[in-house]
Short mmCIF file of C-alpha atoms and ligand atoms in Angstrom, two decimals:
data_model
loop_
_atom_site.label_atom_id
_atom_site.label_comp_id
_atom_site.label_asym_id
_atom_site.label_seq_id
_atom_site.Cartn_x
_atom_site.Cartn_y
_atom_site.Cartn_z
CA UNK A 1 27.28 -15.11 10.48
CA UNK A 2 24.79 -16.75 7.94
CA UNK A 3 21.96 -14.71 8.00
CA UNK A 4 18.43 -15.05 6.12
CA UNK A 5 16.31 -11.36 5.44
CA UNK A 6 12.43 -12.77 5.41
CA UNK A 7 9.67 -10.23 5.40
CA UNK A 8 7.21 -9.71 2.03
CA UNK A 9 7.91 -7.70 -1.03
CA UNK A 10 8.28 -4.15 -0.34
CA UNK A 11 9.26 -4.53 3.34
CA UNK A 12 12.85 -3.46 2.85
CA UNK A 13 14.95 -6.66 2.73
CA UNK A 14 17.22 -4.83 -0.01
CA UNK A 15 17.91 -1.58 1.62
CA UNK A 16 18.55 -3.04 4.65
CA UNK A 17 20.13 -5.89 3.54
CA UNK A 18 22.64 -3.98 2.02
CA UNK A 19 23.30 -1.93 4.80
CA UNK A 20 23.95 -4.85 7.13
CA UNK A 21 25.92 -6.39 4.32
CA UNK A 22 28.13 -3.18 4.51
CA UNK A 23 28.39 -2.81 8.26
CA UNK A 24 29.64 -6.31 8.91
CA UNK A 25 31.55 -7.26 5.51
CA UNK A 26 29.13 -10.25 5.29
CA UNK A 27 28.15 -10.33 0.99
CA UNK A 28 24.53 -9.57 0.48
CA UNK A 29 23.25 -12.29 -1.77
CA UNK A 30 19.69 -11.44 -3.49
CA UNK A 31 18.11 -13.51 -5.43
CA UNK A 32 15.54 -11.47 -7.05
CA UNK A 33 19.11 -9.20 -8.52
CA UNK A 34 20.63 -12.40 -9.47
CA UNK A 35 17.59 -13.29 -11.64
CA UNK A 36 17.57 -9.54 -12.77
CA UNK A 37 21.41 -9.69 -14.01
CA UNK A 38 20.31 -13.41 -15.97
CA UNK A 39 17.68 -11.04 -17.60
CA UNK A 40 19.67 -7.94 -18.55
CA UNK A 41 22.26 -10.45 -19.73
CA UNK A 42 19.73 -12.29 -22.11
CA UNK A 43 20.75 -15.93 -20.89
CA UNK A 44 18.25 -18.56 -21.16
CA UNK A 45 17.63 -18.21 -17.26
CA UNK A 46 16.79 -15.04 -17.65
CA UNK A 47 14.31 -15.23 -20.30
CA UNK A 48 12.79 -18.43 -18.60
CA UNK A 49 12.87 -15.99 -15.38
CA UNK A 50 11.69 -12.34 -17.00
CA UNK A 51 8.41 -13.98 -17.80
CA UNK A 52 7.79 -15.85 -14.71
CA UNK A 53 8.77 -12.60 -12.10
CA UNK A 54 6.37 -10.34 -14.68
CA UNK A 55 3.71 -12.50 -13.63
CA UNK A 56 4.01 -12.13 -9.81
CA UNK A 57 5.42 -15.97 -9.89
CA UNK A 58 8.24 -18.02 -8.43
CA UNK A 59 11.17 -19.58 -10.19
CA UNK A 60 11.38 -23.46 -9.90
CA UNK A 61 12.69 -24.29 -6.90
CA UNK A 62 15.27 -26.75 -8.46
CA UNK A 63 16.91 -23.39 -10.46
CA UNK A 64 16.56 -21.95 -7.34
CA UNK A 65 18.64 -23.74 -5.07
CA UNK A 66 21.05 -24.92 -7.50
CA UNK A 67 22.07 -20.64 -7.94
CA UNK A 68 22.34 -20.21 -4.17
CA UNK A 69 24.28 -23.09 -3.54
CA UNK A 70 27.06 -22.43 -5.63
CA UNK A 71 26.48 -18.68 -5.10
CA UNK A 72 26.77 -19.44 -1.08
CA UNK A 73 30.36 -21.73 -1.87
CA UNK A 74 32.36 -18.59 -3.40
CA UNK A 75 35.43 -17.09 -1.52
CA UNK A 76 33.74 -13.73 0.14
CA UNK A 77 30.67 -16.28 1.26
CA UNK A 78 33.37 -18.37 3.02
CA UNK A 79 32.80 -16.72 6.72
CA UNK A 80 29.48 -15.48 6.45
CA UNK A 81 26.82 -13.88 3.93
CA UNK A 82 23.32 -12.68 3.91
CA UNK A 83 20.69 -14.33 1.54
CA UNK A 84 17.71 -11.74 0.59
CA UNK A 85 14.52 -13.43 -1.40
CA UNK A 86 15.76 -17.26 -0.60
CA UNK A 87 14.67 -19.53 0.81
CA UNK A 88 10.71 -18.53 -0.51
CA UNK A 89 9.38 -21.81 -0.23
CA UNK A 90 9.58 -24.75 2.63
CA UNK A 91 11.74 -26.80 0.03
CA UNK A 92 13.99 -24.22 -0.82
CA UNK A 93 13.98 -23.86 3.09
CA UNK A 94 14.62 -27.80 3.53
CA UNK A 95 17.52 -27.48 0.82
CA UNK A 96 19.44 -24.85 2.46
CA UNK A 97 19.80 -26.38 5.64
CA UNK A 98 21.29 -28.90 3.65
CA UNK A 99 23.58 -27.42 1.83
CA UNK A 100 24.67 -25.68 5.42
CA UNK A 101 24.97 -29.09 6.54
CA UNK A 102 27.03 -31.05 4.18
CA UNK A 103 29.63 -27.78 4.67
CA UNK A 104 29.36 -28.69 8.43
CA UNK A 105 28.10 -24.87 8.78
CA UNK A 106 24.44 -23.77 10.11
CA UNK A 107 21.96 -20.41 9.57
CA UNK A 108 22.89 -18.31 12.64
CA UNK A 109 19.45 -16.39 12.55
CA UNK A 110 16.56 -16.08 10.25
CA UNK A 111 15.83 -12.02 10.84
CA UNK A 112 12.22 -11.71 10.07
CA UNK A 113 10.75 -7.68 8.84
CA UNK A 114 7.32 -7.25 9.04
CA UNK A 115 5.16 -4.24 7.90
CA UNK A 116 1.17 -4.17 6.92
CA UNK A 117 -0.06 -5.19 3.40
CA UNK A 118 -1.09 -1.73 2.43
CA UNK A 119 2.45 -0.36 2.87
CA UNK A 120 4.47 -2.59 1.16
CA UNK A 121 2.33 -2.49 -2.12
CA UNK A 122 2.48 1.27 -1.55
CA UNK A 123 6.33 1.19 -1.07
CA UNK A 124 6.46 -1.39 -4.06
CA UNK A 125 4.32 0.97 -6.32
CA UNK A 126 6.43 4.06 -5.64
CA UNK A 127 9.46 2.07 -6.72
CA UNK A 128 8.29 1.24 -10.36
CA UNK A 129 10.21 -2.13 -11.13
CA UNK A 130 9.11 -3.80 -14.50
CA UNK A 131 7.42 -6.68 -12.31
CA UNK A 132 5.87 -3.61 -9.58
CA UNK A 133 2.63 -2.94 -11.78
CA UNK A 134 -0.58 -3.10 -8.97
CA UNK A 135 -1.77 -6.20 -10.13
CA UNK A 136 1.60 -7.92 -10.15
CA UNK A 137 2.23 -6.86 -6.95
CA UNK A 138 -1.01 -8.16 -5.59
CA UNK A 139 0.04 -11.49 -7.25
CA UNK A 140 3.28 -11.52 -5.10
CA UNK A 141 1.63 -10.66 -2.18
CA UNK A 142 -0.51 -13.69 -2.36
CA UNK A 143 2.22 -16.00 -3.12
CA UNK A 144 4.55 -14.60 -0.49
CA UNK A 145 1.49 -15.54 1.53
CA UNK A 146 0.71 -19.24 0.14
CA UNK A 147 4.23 -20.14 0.28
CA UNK A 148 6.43 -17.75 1.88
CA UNK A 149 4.79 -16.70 5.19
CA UNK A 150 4.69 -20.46 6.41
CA UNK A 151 9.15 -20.45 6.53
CA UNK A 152 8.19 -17.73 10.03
CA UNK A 153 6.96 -21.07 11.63
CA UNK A 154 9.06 -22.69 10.09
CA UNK A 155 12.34 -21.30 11.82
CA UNK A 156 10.35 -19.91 14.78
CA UNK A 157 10.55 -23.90 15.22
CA UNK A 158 14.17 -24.10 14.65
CA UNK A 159 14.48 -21.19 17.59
CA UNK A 160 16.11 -19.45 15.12
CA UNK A 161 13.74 -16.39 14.09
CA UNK A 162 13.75 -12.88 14.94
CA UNK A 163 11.42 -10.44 14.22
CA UNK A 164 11.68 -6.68 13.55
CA UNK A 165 9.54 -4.22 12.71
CA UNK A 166 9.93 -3.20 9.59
CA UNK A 167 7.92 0.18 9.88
CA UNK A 168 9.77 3.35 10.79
CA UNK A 169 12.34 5.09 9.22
CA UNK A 170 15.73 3.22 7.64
CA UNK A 171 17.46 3.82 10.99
CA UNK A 172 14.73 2.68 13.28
CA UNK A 173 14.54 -0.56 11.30
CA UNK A 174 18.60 -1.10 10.78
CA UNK A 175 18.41 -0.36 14.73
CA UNK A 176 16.69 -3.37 15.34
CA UNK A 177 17.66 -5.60 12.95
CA UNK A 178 21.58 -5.06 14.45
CA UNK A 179 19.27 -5.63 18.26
CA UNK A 180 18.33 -8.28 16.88
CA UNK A 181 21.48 -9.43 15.24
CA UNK A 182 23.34 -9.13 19.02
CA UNK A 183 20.42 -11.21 20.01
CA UNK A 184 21.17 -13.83 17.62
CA UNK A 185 25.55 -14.00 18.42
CA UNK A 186 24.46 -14.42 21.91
CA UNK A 187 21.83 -17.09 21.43
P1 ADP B 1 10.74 -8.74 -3.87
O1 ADP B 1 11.72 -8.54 -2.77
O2 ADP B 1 10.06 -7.48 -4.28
O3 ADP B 1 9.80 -9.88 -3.64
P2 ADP B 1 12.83 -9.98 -5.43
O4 ADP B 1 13.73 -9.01 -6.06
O5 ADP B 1 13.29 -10.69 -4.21
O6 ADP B 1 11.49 -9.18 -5.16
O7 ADP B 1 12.38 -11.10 -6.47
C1 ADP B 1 11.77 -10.74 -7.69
C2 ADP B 1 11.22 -12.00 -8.37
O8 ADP B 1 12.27 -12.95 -8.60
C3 ADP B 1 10.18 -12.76 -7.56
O9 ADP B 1 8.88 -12.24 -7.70
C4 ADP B 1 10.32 -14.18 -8.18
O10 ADP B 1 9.66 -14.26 -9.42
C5 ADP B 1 11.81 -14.29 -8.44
N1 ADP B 1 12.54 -14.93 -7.31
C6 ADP B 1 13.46 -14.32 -6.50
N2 ADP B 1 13.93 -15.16 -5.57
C7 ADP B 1 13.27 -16.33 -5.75
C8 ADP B 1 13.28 -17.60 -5.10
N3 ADP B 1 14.07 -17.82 -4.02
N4 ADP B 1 12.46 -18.57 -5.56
C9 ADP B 1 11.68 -18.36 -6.61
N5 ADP B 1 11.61 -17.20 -7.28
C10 ADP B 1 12.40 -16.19 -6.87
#
C-alpha cells in the first residue's frame, strides 16, 4: 500500500510510522530525516535546509518533490511505502498524485493523527531537536496550520482520509491506525 502519515508536529507520525513501516515491510520515507541526513552530511541542501527548518519554515516545494519522487522510484518503494512530513502543502499534494499517476499507481489512504495543540508542543519540547526550541515550535504549528491542515480536506475529498486519534498510549494509537489501515484495503 502507498500510505501518507498527516497529523502536526509532535503528533507521532515518526514513532508510528516506523512501527507500521516494520509491521508490513512497507519503507518509511520521512522527509524531515531526509533533510536531517543532507544536514549532518554538509551538502548544499542541507545547509540551504538547516537554516530554513531552524526557523519553523518549509523547504521549497520544487526541492521538495523532486527528493520524494526519486526517493518513492527506488527498489524497496516498488510495492508500497509510507511517506511521513510530505506532502505539507496543496502543491506538493497536487505533485504526488502525479507522480502516482504517470507510474499508473495511486495513494491507497491518507491516515490522518490528530492530538490538541498543547500536547504536541509539549511532546515536541520534551524531545529537544535543534529546530524544537518553544518559539520554533510555535512557528511550525502555525505553518502546519496555514498550509498543512487544508491537505485533511483535501483528501477527505478524494474519499481517501482516515482519521485516528493520536492521543493515548503508542499501542492505542498503532491500534487504530492498523483499524484504520483494514479500513482502507477494504475501501
Ligand atoms: P515534524 O514532524 O516535527 O514537523 P519533520 O521532521 O517532519 O518535523 O520536518 C522537520 C522540518 O523539515 C520541517 O519543519 C521543514 O522545515 C522541513 N520539511 C520536512 N518535510 C518537508 C516538506 N514536505 N516540505 C517542506 N519542508 C519540509
Amino acid at each position: 500500500m502507498r500510505l501518507v502519515l498527516l497529523g502536526p508536529p509532535g503528533v507521532g507520525k515518526g514513532t508510528q510510522g516506523k512501527r507500521l513501516s516494520e509491521a508490513n515491510g512497507w519503507p518509511l520515507i520521512s522527509t524531515g530525516e531526509m533533510l536531517r541526513e543532507s544536514v549532518s552530511q554538509g551538502s548544499s541542501l542541507g545547509r540551504v535546509a538547516q537554516a530554513l527548518m531552524d526557523q519553523g519554515l518549509l523547504v521549497s516545494d520544487d526541492v521538495m518533490i523532486g527528493l520524494v519522487e526519486e526517493r518513492t522510484n527506488e527498489a524497496d518503494a516498488k510495492n508500497g511505502f509510507i511517506l511521513d512530513g510530505f506532502p505539507r502543502t496543496v502543491p506538493q499534494a497536487d505533485a504526488l498524485e502525479g507522480i502516482l499517476r504517470e507510474r499508473g499507481q495511486v495513494l491507497n489512504a491518507v491516515l490522518s493523527l490528530s492530538a490538541p495543540a498543547d500536547e504536541v508542543v509539549r511532546r515536541m519540547l520534551s524531545r529537544g531537536r535543534s529546530d524544537d526550541l518553544e518559539a520554533t515550535v510555535r512557528k511550525r504549528l502555525k505553518v502546519y496550520d496555514e498550509q498543512t491542515a487544508p491537505l485533511i480536506e483535501y483528501y477527505r475529498r478524494l474519499g481517501r482520509l482516515f482519521e485516528v486519534d493520536g492521543l493515548g498510549t503508542m499501542d492505542e494509537v498503532h491500534a487504530g491506525l492498523c483499524r484504520a489501515l483494514a479500513g482502507a484495503a477494504s475501501a
